[in-house]
Amino acid sequence: MIKSGAAEILTGSIIMQMHSRLILVSACALLAGSGCSQSLLRTTLWKPSTSATTSSSVTSAVVEAISDDRWTQNSSWSAISRSDDWRWQFVFDPQTLRTLTAESSSLPSGLTTSDEDATSDSLETTPSASVFEDQPRLPDSWYAQLPHLASRSDQVGHNATLLWSQHDPANAVHLAKRLKTWVSGESAPASPTDWWRSFGPESVELPTHSESFRAAAAEVWCRVLGEQPGDPVDNLAQVAKLLEENSELPVAVRLELWRGLSRFVPPVAIAEINKGLQSESGGRAVRPEVRQTALEACLIYATHHSDQTDWSAPLWPENLLEWADRGAHTVEDDPIMRKNLGTWLALTRHPGAIEVLKNQLNDTDTFVRQAAMENLGHLQTPEALELLQQQVQRTEPTIRAGAVRALSRWGVRAISEFIGDSSLEVRIAVAESLADFPDLQTANLLWRLQTDASRDVQRAALMAIRDWPDSLAIPLLLHGLERGSTTTRRRCYTELAARTDLTEPFPFFGTASERADAVQALASRNNLPIRLDGPMTTTPTETQSDWQRIDDLQADLKLITDPETNIRASEYQDAFERLRRAKPADIPAIEAFLAASDPSSVGVQRIEQEVLPEISPVYRTLADFQSEDLKIRRQAARELAEHGAERSLSPRVARRLGEHLAKETDELIWRSALAAIWRDSHPDIDRIIRLAAHQEVTGVRQLACEYASAHANPSHGEWLPILLTDESLAVQLAAIDAAGRCRNRRVLDGVGQADSARSGGLRPLLASSQETVRVAAAIAMSRHGDPQGLDELIRLSWHRDGRIRRQVVQAMGESGQARFIEHLIRLGWTDRDVTVRRAVLGSLEQLVPPATRPPELAKMRTTDDRLAAWQNWRFATSSAETGGTASNQHGNRPNERNP
């Protein structure tokens, strides 16, 4: 039974209608002999009375809106989200929704507007709605109509059934049979309340359900059964039975049942999930979406049962545990699978998690690298913290922003130092991460971000306080209303109006003093807190006066760069003098402001030429690069190198340096400039390296290649092929090494180069007349996992020169390819060069995880004894592969698996 009060009222209303109609039917039957019209009977049965209808206008509106099959996947759903988001949602037609939603309330669970409607920015035109609502809300009266409409046998009734079940799954068990019918694809039986429809003039045609509708029904069915009292395994037994008996289910529906079951049942109990994790079945490759869903199911269980999840507990499919054992030493083509494996390892605290995630930080796919940082945040171990602190020191904005989001799991202190970062992405990441810490310390941090030079950062800071209490949120909103950009002011007012019912006007385009007076008056009249006040959970990183100083600095910058400001006005002159007296600590804030400003603005140029050199020795040094005196330029380059050795150059400084170097030909200046940027990597520095790669001086080109080796970046693969056939052997070898590390497979064949004779990639170099070039090319190709390069390594491992064999063996270990393990053991047993044998031991330790190495290895002291231990391990592996009980090649015995 539905326990909702609205549902009980509707049920009573329906019963009253039925009683009234039964009385009329009896009366018509008695009068039949007197000529009672059959049409009267039909009219009585088919047309509800106006007085008995709760709200016919509301009902017709709902019927119109849900009359079509418009179920689609929710793009924001995630397997590791602990919220009650539904994977399938009903999408309303935007025009219909705008017509039907006259009042501002929220969408029922499971309802959403379409993407086209979500793009409209109504924040500045509807002050009565909250700034945080991305879509209009439906009237509450719609909820009350769903149980009544669910009794219908058409598409409206079926949509209402799913929507009502999503709204209250715990009390929708009476709908489970209908849901099962739709999921299985059987013909739907007539609803008990529709028995009288047989008297109608025509039969009701049952709708044909789309695959999306059946998948949505599968999700709802599992949730309804799983949330009933009792053992979830028993409650969901009929779902497992359907999977076992019905082989005709569409793939999307079957996979949705996997997800639904895994929310309540351990994945090891779902036999199909273990099979779905295999890469092949019956000699045929398993479909990618099947493998992805099987791993998603394990993530869903790990997320919703974190209190009992353990990688070693009898919860997980056998194939997942075997794949986890291989971990970083398995090349998986699907980046989604790599990413989800890292997530599962982190959520279950698998001992191999840190090694896998460390390797994924250098994955060829950006999606996997970003997820690796997020998963290190899930892991929350000292090793994970150390890795993230290394990532956040890098200069690529996207990487640092991801690291900041992951570091936020260690608290506000871990990310507060990045609040004034020069990168827009990093500041946005800080603002978004602070949303989870609604206290006074965090509010003081957002106080500064609320007036950031970027409107995107301002919006992120505003969104962060969406669920904060008024005592913290209102002072921040008033602050943004006074000092934010025009768009931010409007958004702050909109949210204030939603929180406090404000209706009075505000001077959005007024001067700074006018807005300050208006905010003071508004707060006074409405008794609103205008300042943050209360105990702090921790000591803030800066004082309140620091925030005020930064705000004043930004106000001066806005005034100087405003093209409508009169430069002769005393207000302008005073602001300019205050900027010239700014502190070196203010430079990041000034640079951030200039990055969001028009570079051709007179005010921006004057700040760069007259303000920054006054407060920054780095900018003074940059000014010397414009000198025509070679000695002055060389001295400036040396000073810049000294500064770069101590701390990173900001992206703006690097950009200006690149503009100067584009006209520079002196080798000493180039060497000093490259030394200044050597420790960092970001797009502005990459442009300098590309310039260096095209210099006529051999030493500069070689330095460019060595930098590319030290900072592996796929973008370097765009220019490295040009240097693979450089006239200088030193440059050529440096370019080959960098090409092997750049993570851009384009360097293998050099596709797309205009001069194909000079830039054919690494592969043609295997036929080079110079042996050092051939060996270097094979090693570089192996780093990309290229089969020809890997085969060439095996051939070169038998080379007569011990130095080349040692170099090749080391490359095998760095490749991460498990295929080399057996070959290395055989090579170590037969090679007589002790340096090669030691290199073999080192490579084996790189390729085989510690937990699966020969157990007696730690007791061995000599090289021969250690190689003998590996040889015995290899024989044991062969025995296991032929049916013995010894360990397999990864050191795992069959009885050490799941109980």
Short mmCIF file of N, CA, C and O in Angstrom, two decimals, residues 28 726 888:
data_model
loop_
_atom_site.label_atom_id
_atom_site.label_comp_id
_atom_site.label_asym_id
_atom_site.label_seq_id
_atom_site.Cartn_x
_atom_site.Cartn_y
_atom_site.Cartn_z
N CYS A 28 -29.73 1.55 -14.14
CA CYS A 28 -29.91 1.37 -15.58
C CYS A 28 -30.35 -0.04 -15.91
O CYS A 28 -31.13 -0.27 -16.83
N ASP A 726 68.10 14.50 -37.78
CA ASP A 726 68.93 15.70 -37.71
C ASP A 726 70.36 15.38 -38.16
O ASP A 726 70.87 14.26 -37.99
N ASN A 888 50.88 -19.67 -10.28
CA ASN A 888 50.88 -19.25 -11.68
C ASN A 888 51.95 -18.21 -11.88
O ASN A 888 52.69 -17.87 -10.97
#
